[in-house]
Amino acid sequence: MISKELAGRQLFMDSDEEEQERGITIDSSNVSMVHNFDNEDYLINLIDTPGHVDFGGDVTRAMRAVDGAVVVVDAVEGTMPQTETVLRQALREHVRPVLFVNKVDRLINELQVDSQEMQIRLGKVIDHVNKLIKNMNPEKYKEGWRVDAAAGTVAFGSALYNWAISVPMMKKTGVSFRDVYDYCKAGDMKSLAEKCPLHEAVLDMVIHFLPNPLEAQKDRVKVIWHGDENSEIGTSMTHANADGDLAFMVTDISVDPHAGEVATGRLFSGSFSRGMEVFTSGTAKKSRVQQVSIFMGPERLEVDKIPAGNIAAVTGLKDAIVGSTVTTLEGMEPFESIRHVSEPVVTVAVEAKHTKDLPKLIEVLRQVAKEDPTLQITLDEETGEHLMAGMGELHLEVIAHRIERDKNVEITTSKPIVVYRETIKKKIEPVEGKSPNRHNRFYIYVEPLDLEIVSAIKAGDIHMNLPELERRQKLIDLGMNKEEAKGIVGIFNSNIFIDMTKGIQYLNETMELILDGFEEVMRAGPLTREPVANVKCVLVDAKLHEDAIHRGPAQVIPASRQAIQAGMLMADDTLLEPYQKVFVQVPQLLMGGATKELQGRRGIILNMSTEGDLAIIEARVPVAEMFGFAGEIRSATEGRAMWSTEFGGFDIVPTSIQNDIVGQIRERKGLKKELPKASDFLSM
């Protein structure tokens, strides 16, 4: 599809000007292409996904649309933290991996290794990838999902110079490892690219080893859809039936200046054609499909019909968001929601430069949030600021640039601010929350939620849509007692609300309002109005007025909210701050500068190892201390450090600096300077 001269340089899939300037992939982009293998034509749907940790959400979403993945690893740097994250996502979604080891020419020409050493190094990379697969999914590993050069599931090459080699390719072309070494040594990449074209090696491997939709959907539908497998739609999806009811999962939304919103995703059953009427999960009314097309990198090609098993791009689905299920079957059980690995940890406040752009800015932010679900947009009603929370500095910088460039709204953004979480340290006695009219009382206690249960909620194993018995059993297995597991009535983020009362009249009809109060506090805790994490709230008793008029929202919500707020302050309300894992590779002579830089940022060094003359440092550093790290680490290591980061979870803020941080957050949000006390929230 692109000329041989330009391949490796044209950046066909990185068509956005910002991607080309920065030299990284920011958006996933799709291409559908035909490849001839053994004299037969095959259609391959390919998605090119970003490698940078800030855009990991794109990878997660793309995994839902594909059945196999080509994992690209640098021959010189070996597997990186992102390789691990991506493999984990692939195996969780039952997407089969094959391996491509890139930049083999660097091993030969820059590191000057001989052909023996080259094979040893490449062997190490393969072993490490297999070790990761084995640890993450032992069953699939046993089923033969390991990557193996001899079997042909590994290819080696150079994407820049357009050549690649694998064991089947060697048989086909007669070019051996020794020859590759000689060509690279001589710098004759052109002959190598003519004899062993990269696209042939990689696409042959894809067709031969990655499952086609007919094979893959038998296994994958069970993982991503929890409806009845034997129902008509279940069978239709398992067999990728093009004549069945439509079942389409939206994995990406983009905006076309002429056609409006384009929903791209995977078609598991049925066929898309123009003009058909479809339901979108979560909305009652039907939408009409306007255009049906496939992506060819930056271009969209309109087609008449797309059958099951393909990746389709459709316009006309106004209500669709990423994760929506689109179907012709009313009331179809939707697909499992897509779970992202990391959480937003950095926020900027966004304001329109010119007041006249304010209404447009609100519309644009709504659109940006729809296009990128890892972005969280909130309106701070007290300060009137629009807050944009994302995965990191780069993520927010790119989004802000796009708002100005593509949406033509000039904006100013504040300095990045870290998103903290509030949590509690101990269990307390029940607290009484009274309604303003004094007719309703709730007795609620709070305690820290077990971290194993928190992990299960975050991984999506426990949620309110699970059948009650299944959810109860999972919680009991994780160590919760039976009565509590039975009484769960609400889960919000990583917090749960449990009803332990017995036989209280009118409680059922009031429960929704009590949960509204609970959710309000979980969105903004009492200490700093930051989101709350890992808290268990338990309702042990309630006194309700028999007249429904006296137990409306204005009475019940404040009562449940205040009991939880006061309870949290009594239970040593404290802050959790986000951490990043930082991996630094630096020449041993300059290691001191790098470790000093990390430790000066409250970083904890977890591991240090050496490989040749390189030192590899693994550390955990608070996100709050990571601003400006790129420049500082460069100057501390004479620009010779390679580093990457991944989300490293949350940890309690050290007591010595907690009050300062709480003070700063309260001041920024325009709250009272003095710290709140439990009595502030309880009506006398």
XYZ file of C-alpha atoms in Angstrom:
684
model
C 0.000 0.000 0.000
C 2.988 2.307 0.393
C 5.956 2.514 -1.917
C 9.108 0.557 -1.047
C 11.181 3.749 -0.981
C 8.977 5.354 1.655
C 8.304 2.299 3.827
C 9.843 2.693 7.282
C 9.786 6.479 6.967
C 6.369 7.505 5.689
C 4.577 6.971 9.048
C 1.433 5.857 7.213
C -0.266 4.848 10.469
C 1.008 7.852 12.467
C -0.800 10.303 10.220
C -1.459 12.956 12.874
C 1.040 15.828 12.657
C 1.689 15.700 16.399
C 2.601 11.982 16.178
C 5.045 12.790 13.391
C 6.609 15.682 15.305
C 7.070 13.743 18.536
C 7.975 10.486 16.785
C 5.560 8.401 18.863
C 2.173 6.798 18.250
C -0.604 8.598 20.139
C -3.803 7.160 18.642
C -4.574 3.630 17.592
C -5.067 3.519 13.855
C -6.619 0.743 11.796
C -5.899 -0.672 8.380
C -7.560 -3.554 6.514
C -5.362 -5.179 3.872
C -5.153 -8.259 1.672
C -2.114 -10.565 1.809
C -1.418 -13.546 -0.421
C -0.190 -16.647 1.438
C 0.145 -20.078 -0.212
C -1.639 -18.703 -3.303
C -4.712 -17.668 -1.334
C -5.828 -14.145 -0.473
C -6.414 -13.326 3.195
C -7.946 -10.169 4.660
C -6.041 -8.876 7.685
C -7.432 -6.220 10.023
C -4.515 -4.561 11.772
C -4.509 -1.970 14.559
C -1.326 -0.017 15.290
C -1.321 0.893 18.975
C 0.797 3.360 20.998
C 3.685 2.193 23.160
C 3.847 5.149 25.562
C 2.424 4.462 29.025
C 0.193 7.575 28.915
C -1.736 6.132 25.978
C -2.079 2.603 27.334
C -5.864 2.964 27.235
C -5.739 2.721 23.447
C -4.013 -0.645 23.716
C -6.621 -1.963 26.151
C -9.434 -0.922 23.824
C -7.735 -2.351 20.723
C -7.312 -5.729 22.469
C -11.089 -6.088 22.532
C -11.270 -5.746 18.729
C -8.506 -8.187 17.727
C -7.809 -11.927 18.093
C -4.025 -11.900 17.946
C -1.195 -9.496 18.696
C 2.267 -8.942 17.252
C 4.338 -7.896 20.266
C 7.274 -5.722 19.193
C 10.419 -5.809 21.343
C 13.644 -3.888 20.765
C 16.618 -6.271 20.291
C 18.960 -3.904 22.165
C 16.770 -2.778 25.065
C 14.906 -6.063 25.532
C 11.448 -6.298 27.100
C 10.287 -3.032 28.660
C 7.669 -2.475 31.418
C 5.126 -1.636 28.697
C 5.785 -5.016 27.003
C 4.707 -6.621 30.243
C 1.572 -4.476 30.576
C 0.543 -5.116 26.974
C 1.090 -8.874 27.245
C -0.963 -8.954 30.424
C -3.840 -7.154 28.687
C -3.634 -9.478 25.682
C -3.711 -12.632 27.783
C -6.563 -11.334 29.930
C -8.647 -10.840 26.776
C -7.498 -14.221 25.331
C -5.632 -12.533 22.466
C -2.826 -14.758 21.195
C 0.668 -13.182 20.973
C 3.470 -13.687 18.427
C 6.794 -11.879 18.755
C 8.687 -9.526 16.457
C 12.207 -8.590 17.596
C 13.011 -5.238 15.991
C 16.271 -3.290 15.439
C 18.451 -6.376 15.023
C 20.743 -4.199 12.852
C 21.564 -2.124 15.975
C 22.828 -5.230 17.765
C 25.263 -5.880 14.928
C 26.335 -2.372 13.956
C 26.155 -0.420 17.223
C 26.961 -3.063 19.824
C 29.348 -4.863 17.443
C 28.331 -8.352 18.649
C 29.439 -11.407 16.673
C 26.889 -13.804 15.156
C 27.196 -16.201 18.117
C 26.578 -13.470 20.702
C 23.705 -12.116 18.566
C 21.865 -15.436 18.749
C 22.426 -15.670 22.501
C 21.011 -12.184 23.012
C 17.965 -12.840 20.849
C 17.419 -16.111 22.721
C 17.372 -14.181 26.019
C 14.662 -11.833 24.733
C 12.487 -14.801 23.662
C 13.003 -16.578 27.014
C 11.972 -13.481 28.904
C 8.771 -13.050 26.876
C 7.914 -16.725 27.481
C 8.538 -16.331 31.190
C 6.041 -13.435 31.229
C 3.406 -15.451 29.327
C 3.885 -18.438 31.640
C 3.470 -16.352 34.808
C 0.452 -14.445 33.519
C -1.556 -17.311 32.065
C -0.147 -20.782 32.784
C -3.122 -22.543 31.101
C -2.638 -20.787 27.760
C 1.116 -21.339 28.023
C 0.481 -25.098 28.346
C -1.919 -24.943 25.394
C 1.015 -23.857 23.244
C 0.837 -20.061 23.443
C 4.572 -19.769 24.065
C 6.613 -18.033 21.384
C 9.206 -20.219 19.729
C 11.669 -19.264 16.983
C 11.963 -22.859 15.735
C 8.184 -23.171 15.350
C 8.009 -19.843 13.508
C 6.154 -17.696 16.061
C 9.107 -15.292 16.333
C 10.416 -13.029 13.566
C 13.575 -10.868 13.684
C 14.252 -7.813 11.607
C 14.519 -4.078 11.193
C 11.353 -2.064 10.561
C 13.399 0.949 9.495
C 15.249 -0.960 6.781
C 12.273 -3.077 5.865
C 13.638 -6.624 6.248
C 12.673 -9.523 8.503
C 13.556 -13.163 8.889
C 11.928 -16.143 10.623
C 12.553 -19.888 10.437
C 9.804 -20.513 7.795
C 11.128 -17.488 5.870
C 14.676 -18.942 5.893
C 13.347 -22.142 4.325
C 11.441 -20.142 1.732
C 14.298 -17.775 0.758
C 17.417 -19.745 1.649
C 18.789 -16.769 3.624
C 20.361 -17.920 6.927
C 21.212 -16.077 10.150
C 24.829 -16.015 9.034
C 23.818 -14.250 5.787
C 21.759 -11.691 7.711
C 24.799 -10.977 9.866
C 27.020 -10.514 6.824
C 24.565 -8.224 5.031
C 24.198 -6.031 8.129
C 27.947 -5.905 8.675
C 28.370 -4.798 5.054
C 25.569 -2.238 5.502
C 23.704 -3.701 2.526
C 20.168 -3.428 3.907
C 18.638 -2.996 0.465
C 19.494 -6.492 -0.834
C 18.303 -7.960 2.446
C 14.974 -6.112 2.140
C 14.542 -7.410 -1.404
C 15.264 -11.010 -0.426
C 13.352 -11.020 2.866
C 10.680 -8.296 2.750
C 9.421 -7.449 6.227
C 5.730 -7.468 5.342
C 5.970 -10.995 4.002
C 7.685 -12.429 7.090
C 5.310 -10.740 9.545
C 2.041 -11.262 7.661
C 2.867 -14.916 6.895
C 3.420 -15.398 10.622
C 0.116 -13.652 11.413
C -1.877 -15.821 8.978
C -0.181 -19.042 9.975
C -0.184 -18.694 13.767
C -2.799 -16.182 14.868
C -6.366 -17.537 14.980
C -8.980 -16.400 12.458
C -12.320 -15.112 13.833
C -14.026 -18.500 13.404
C -11.471 -20.150 15.726
C -10.945 -17.182 18.033
C -14.559 -16.318 18.794
C -15.245 -19.823 20.151
C -12.797 -19.029 22.951
C -13.054 -15.237 23.271
C -16.833 -14.757 23.406
C -16.902 -16.614 26.779
C -14.376 -14.153 28.198
C -15.929 -10.894 27.038
C -19.653 -11.683 27.083
C -21.529 -13.153 30.031
C -24.856 -13.963 28.377
C -26.244 -17.442 27.678
C -23.832 -19.246 25.331
C -26.581 -21.483 23.987
C -28.952 -18.652 23.108
C -29.379 -17.769 19.429
C -27.112 -14.691 19.676
C -24.571 -16.649 21.768
C -24.271 -19.353 19.097
C -24.205 -16.757 16.329
C -21.238 -14.988 17.986
C -19.367 -18.223 18.699
C -19.550 -19.126 15.006
C -19.058 -15.549 13.689
C -22.299 -15.982 11.747
C -22.650 -13.218 9.134
C -26.407 -13.872 8.772
C -27.247 -13.762 12.485
C -28.389 -10.829 14.619
C -25.941 -7.938 14.760
C -23.522 -7.840 17.745
C -20.933 -5.057 17.546
C -18.634 -3.750 20.262
C -17.468 -0.115 19.996
C -13.768 0.220 20.848
C -13.025 3.694 19.510
C -14.837 6.944 18.694
C -13.292 9.542 16.405
C -14.693 12.670 14.809
C -14.752 13.188 11.078
C -15.200 16.900 10.219
C -17.714 15.983 7.472
C -19.463 12.832 8.663
C -19.576 13.492 12.424
C -18.808 10.776 14.962
C -17.319 7.553 13.635
C -17.700 4.506 15.877
C -15.070 1.847 15.184
C -15.173 -1.606 16.691
C -15.343 -5.353 16.277
C -18.284 -7.093 14.647
C -18.854 -10.426 16.406
C -22.071 -11.445 14.664
C -24.318 -10.343 11.788
C -23.453 -7.919 8.978
C -23.447 -4.123 8.834
C -25.083 -2.377 5.887
C -26.160 1.197 5.333
C -29.618 2.247 6.557
C -30.145 -0.584 9.053
C -31.693 0.309 12.421
C -29.844 -0.731 15.570
C -30.091 -0.483 19.361
C -27.199 0.858 21.444
C -26.847 -0.549 24.971
C -27.997 1.928 27.608
C -30.418 3.800 25.306
C -33.982 2.953 24.385
C -34.323 4.529 20.949
C -32.994 3.098 17.701
C -30.299 4.743 15.565
C -29.946 4.465 11.815
C -26.571 3.491 10.340
C -25.539 6.124 7.794
C -22.199 4.963 6.407
C -20.397 1.649 6.683
C -16.663 1.759 6.018
C -13.247 0.334 6.796
C -10.162 2.313 7.785
C -7.075 2.389 5.611
C -4.726 4.282 7.953
C -5.850 7.921 7.792
C -8.515 7.317 5.097
C -11.953 5.773 5.417
C -13.224 3.613 2.538
C -17.002 3.242 2.197
C -18.260 -0.290 1.495
C -21.708 -1.817 0.974
C -21.545 -4.489 3.607
C -19.207 -5.760 6.353
C -19.654 -9.338 7.667
C -18.919 -10.674 11.168
C -15.277 -11.113 12.253
C -14.145 -7.744 10.876
C -13.323 -4.329 12.272
C -15.894 -1.833 11.008
C -16.226 1.961 11.136
C -19.815 3.216 11.249
C -21.424 6.665 11.322
C -24.885 7.512 12.613
C -24.600 5.919 16.085
C -25.047 9.140 18.058
C -25.476 7.553 21.484
C -22.580 5.129 21.244
C -19.634 5.536 23.602
C -16.493 3.396 23.865
C -17.615 0.057 25.283
C -21.185 0.255 23.913
C -22.820 -2.850 22.498
C -24.655 -2.192 19.226
C -27.208 -4.807 18.141
C -30.394 -5.480 16.191
C -31.641 -7.640 19.054
C -33.660 -5.717 21.614
C -32.552 -6.366 25.207
C -29.327 -8.207 24.294
C -26.966 -8.765 27.228
C -24.157 -6.205 26.589
C -20.473 -7.124 26.321
C -18.281 -6.890 29.417
C -17.117 -3.308 29.928
C -13.506 -2.538 28.996
C -11.287 -2.208 32.077
C -8.296 0.101 31.978
C -5.122 -0.826 33.801
C -4.103 2.534 35.239
C -6.122 5.399 36.679
C -5.965 9.135 36.004
C -3.290 10.595 38.299
C -2.645 14.098 36.950
C -5.135 16.942 36.520
C -5.047 20.320 34.815
C -7.643 23.072 35.037
C -8.763 24.249 31.602
C -10.200 27.690 30.857
C -11.227 29.344 27.604
C -8.983 32.303 26.694
C -11.977 34.261 25.357
C -15.288 34.298 27.198
C -17.190 33.883 23.926
C -15.659 30.393 23.570
C -17.049 29.149 26.894
C -20.134 27.327 25.513
C -17.973 25.811 22.768
C -15.346 24.681 25.298
C -17.952 22.682 27.273
C -19.075 20.957 24.058
C -15.468 20.251 23.020
C -14.524 18.787 26.418
C -17.566 16.517 26.261
C -16.434 15.341 22.840
C -12.811 14.819 23.898
C -13.940 12.707 26.849
C -16.061 10.609 24.491
C -13.117 10.035 22.144
C -10.750 9.122 24.988
C -12.380 7.263 27.909
C -9.162 7.340 29.973
C -9.666 11.102 30.289
C -11.930 12.341 33.091
C -13.599 15.710 32.744
C -15.282 17.320 35.770
C -16.697 20.747 36.390
C -15.683 22.114 39.767
C -18.856 23.976 40.652
C -17.273 26.053 43.391
C -14.387 27.439 41.342
C -16.093 27.159 37.939
C -13.004 25.449 36.505
C -13.146 22.518 34.120
C -10.788 19.841 35.376
C -9.190 17.392 32.983
C -7.607 14.325 34.608
C -5.373 11.994 32.591
C -2.661 9.343 32.738
C 0.318 11.703 32.810
C 1.795 15.036 31.765
C 2.226 14.031 28.124
C -1.348 12.750 27.840
C -2.795 16.082 29.015
C -0.354 18.105 26.915
C -1.407 16.264 23.744
C -5.128 16.651 24.505
C -4.752 20.386 25.235
C -2.855 20.860 21.970
C -5.577 19.022 20.053
C -8.356 21.153 21.538
C -6.588 24.227 20.170
C -5.591 22.712 16.829
C -8.586 20.570 15.830
C -11.444 22.230 17.675
C -10.204 25.829 17.284
C -10.769 26.815 20.907
C -7.922 28.754 22.501
C -7.425 27.606 26.076
C -5.140 28.178 29.021
C -4.233 25.250 31.247
C -2.989 25.391 34.818
C 0.171 23.634 35.945
C -0.447 19.885 36.334
C -1.843 18.929 39.749
C -1.714 15.433 41.244
C -4.969 13.607 41.973
C -4.888 12.204 45.516
C -7.338 9.737 47.082
C -8.750 9.796 50.614
C -8.930 6.693 52.739
C -9.172 5.671 56.406
C -6.862 3.796 58.763
C -9.107 2.163 61.382
C -12.565 0.848 62.227
C -14.887 2.976 64.382
C -18.129 2.627 66.350
C -21.367 3.410 64.453
C -22.078 7.132 63.963
C -25.602 8.543 64.036
C -26.638 10.632 61.025
C -29.859 12.652 61.485
C -32.000 14.087 58.738
C -32.572 17.889 58.850
C -36.158 17.333 60.085
C -34.897 14.987 62.854
C -37.407 12.267 61.803
C -34.919 9.822 60.243
C -31.738 8.442 61.737
C -29.060 6.172 60.293
C -26.366 4.353 62.242
C -23.331 3.728 60.033
C -19.769 2.671 60.768
C -16.771 2.717 58.430
C -13.641 0.574 58.256
C -10.796 0.024 55.757
C -11.731 -2.439 53.002
C -9.527 -5.515 52.667
C -6.941 -4.904 49.924
C -7.577 -8.288 48.291
C -11.222 -7.303 47.796
C -10.121 -3.890 46.460
C -7.904 -5.624 43.867
C -10.776 -7.895 42.831
C -13.099 -4.885 42.357
C -10.450 -3.051 40.324
C -9.802 -6.117 38.164
C -13.541 -6.244 37.466
C -14.046 -9.656 39.126
C -16.585 -8.251 41.592
C -19.329 -5.820 40.581
C -23.047 -5.218 41.109
C -24.033 -6.794 37.747
C -22.806 -10.230 38.850
C -25.494 -12.721 39.918
C -25.823 -12.321 43.699
C -24.794 -15.874 44.607
C -21.676 -15.703 42.442
C -20.681 -12.343 43.924
C -21.295 -13.560 47.482
C -19.169 -16.677 46.909
C -16.275 -14.663 45.461
C -16.309 -12.310 48.477
C -16.425 -15.223 50.952
C -13.450 -16.792 49.129
C -11.596 -13.506 49.631
C -12.206 -13.673 53.383
C -15.367 -11.573 53.932
C -17.870 -13.066 56.367
C -21.073 -14.512 54.906
C -23.486 -12.004 56.422
C -21.561 -9.023 55.081
C -21.132 -10.591 51.655
C -24.895 -11.113 51.548
C -25.629 -7.515 52.519
C -23.730 -5.632 49.791
C -26.023 -3.063 48.203
C -23.581 -0.735 46.440
C -20.073 -0.647 44.980
C -18.616 2.686 43.914
C -15.022 2.813 42.606
C -13.148 0.724 45.177
C -15.628 1.340 48.042
C -18.570 -0.753 49.144
C -21.780 -0.136 51.103
C -23.262 -2.967 53.164
C -26.726 -3.179 54.720
C -26.596 -5.257 57.917
C -30.013 -4.237 59.254
C -32.860 -6.699 59.825
C -36.537 -6.087 59.064
C -36.644 -2.291 59.026
C -39.836 -0.979 57.470
C -39.543 1.288 54.384
C -35.781 0.725 54.175
C -35.947 -0.839 50.706
C -37.583 2.178 49.140
C -35.162 4.528 50.909
C -31.988 2.564 50.034
C -31.396 4.319 46.725
C -31.268 7.703 48.489
C -28.919 6.352 51.177
C -26.619 5.151 48.373
C -26.800 8.606 46.744
C -25.400 10.051 49.978
C -22.703 7.345 50.056
C -21.681 8.069 46.425
C -21.502 11.810 47.073
C -18.930 11.247 49.827
C -17.019 8.679 47.739
C -16.666 11.242 44.938
C -15.383 13.922 47.313
C -14.189 12.952 50.784
C -14.543 15.174 53.868
C -10.840 16.002 54.279
C -9.897 17.452 50.872
C -12.848 16.751 48.542
C -10.696 14.237 46.647
C -12.142 10.838 45.540
C -12.318 8.194 48.287
C -10.730 4.734 47.969
C -10.830 1.391 49.851
C -13.590 2.212 52.368
C -16.294 -0.129 53.647
C -19.448 1.568 54.974
C -21.859 -0.567 57.013
C -25.432 0.421 57.906
C -26.309 -1.297 61.192
C -29.620 0.367 62.122
C -32.075 2.977 60.895
C -35.177 4.779 62.174
C -37.472 5.996 59.423
C -40.602 8.190 59.474
C -43.647 6.247 58.289
C -44.803 9.090 56.057
C -42.980 9.053 52.680
C -43.112 12.874 52.495
C -40.809 13.116 55.522
C -38.180 10.782 54.128
C -37.539 12.323 50.728
C -34.154 13.065 49.104
C -33.691 16.340 51.006
C -33.876 14.418 54.299
C -32.231 11.050 53.628
C -29.241 12.047 51.448
C -27.748 14.564 53.950
C -28.304 12.137 56.828
C -26.412 9.250 55.224
C -23.778 11.606 53.809
C -23.004 13.269 57.152
C -22.779 9.979 59.041
C -20.166 8.704 56.566
C -18.234 12.020 56.494
C -18.053 12.208 60.288
C -17.211 8.501 60.500
C -14.308 8.880 58.075
C -12.817 11.772 60.064
C -13.055 9.722 63.279
C -11.381 6.791 61.491
C -8.179 8.801 60.845
C -9.011 10.085 57.369
C -5.755 10.223 55.440
C -4.461 10.726 51.889
C -3.207 8.202 49.358
C -0.869 9.513 46.682
C -0.279 7.946 43.258
C 3.103 6.381 42.507
C 4.866 5.575 39.280
C 7.290 2.738 38.777
C 10.362 4.178 37.076
C 12.821 2.026 35.134
C 16.148 3.635 34.255
C 18.933 2.167 32.094
C 22.156 4.103 32.425
C 25.914 3.433 31.894
C 27.417 2.247 35.195
C 29.750 5.240 35.433
C 26.755 7.590 35.578
C 24.624 5.476 37.891
C 25.259 7.718 40.915
C 23.621 10.706 39.220
C 20.509 8.687 38.371
C 20.050 7.166 41.849
C 20.598 10.558 43.484
C 17.940 12.063 41.198
C 15.437 9.329 42.122
C 16.125 9.468 45.860
C 15.897 13.254 45.851
C 12.303 12.832 44.682
C 11.255 10.646 47.654
C 11.849 7.632 45.404
C 12.433 4.149 46.795
C 14.951 2.048 44.853
C 13.401 -1.435 44.488
C 16.044 -3.192 42.464
C 19.394 -2.651 40.778
C 21.032 -4.984 38.299
C 23.711 -4.801 35.636
C 23.824 -6.050 32.088
C 27.129 -5.543 30.323
C 28.186 -1.965 31.097
C 24.571 -0.863 31.724
C 23.022 -0.440 35.150
C 19.266 -1.068 35.367
C 17.505 0.704 38.222
C 13.911 0.043 39.224
C 12.298 2.533 41.597
C 8.932 3.756 42.896
C 8.451 7.505 42.926
C 5.416 9.609 43.924
C 3.789 11.233 40.877
C 3.875 14.577 42.720
C 7.680 14.488 42.600
C 7.932 13.408 38.943
C 7.246 16.781 37.311
C 10.264 17.959 35.350
C 11.966 14.582 35.764
C 12.787 14.270 32.036
C 15.036 17.344 31.985
C 16.706 16.636 35.325
C 17.578 13.008 34.602
C 19.118 14.083 31.298
C 21.414 16.569 32.960
C 22.237 14.169 35.815
C 23.377 11.462 33.362
C 24.837 13.555 30.514
C 21.769 12.640 28.478
C 22.666 8.932 28.426
C 19.849 7.509 30.553
C 16.954 5.654 28.905
C 13.907 5.607 31.127
C 10.282 4.560 31.109
C 7.470 4.569 33.645
C 4.304 2.678 34.442
C 1.474 3.254 36.928
C 2.561 1.961 40.336
C -0.612 2.177 42.458
C -1.367 4.351 45.504
C 0.310 4.610 48.897
C -0.331 6.537 52.105
C 1.240 10.006 52.193
C 4.032 10.238 54.829
C 2.624 11.748 58.062
C 5.331 14.416 58.108
C 4.006 16.109 54.966
C 0.329 15.145 55.126
C -0.945 18.332 56.785
C 0.934 20.537 54.321
C -0.554 18.701 51.350
C -4.075 18.748 52.823
C -3.662 22.493 53.447
C -2.523 23.128 49.871
C -5.418 21.149 48.365
C -7.991 22.880 50.587
C -6.580 26.279 49.712
C -6.609 25.468 45.985
C -10.229 24.353 46.195
C -11.277 27.421 48.176
C -12.151 25.429 51.335
C -11.644 26.676 54.900
C -7.987 26.679 56.027
C -8.547 24.778 59.296
C -8.919 21.022 59.046
C -12.480 19.658 59.384
C -13.553 17.821 62.566
C -16.195 15.106 62.838
C -18.461 17.460 64.839
C -18.656 19.824 61.810
C -20.721 17.204 60.009
C -23.046 16.039 62.768
C -26.214 17.999 63.501
C -26.775 18.440 67.222
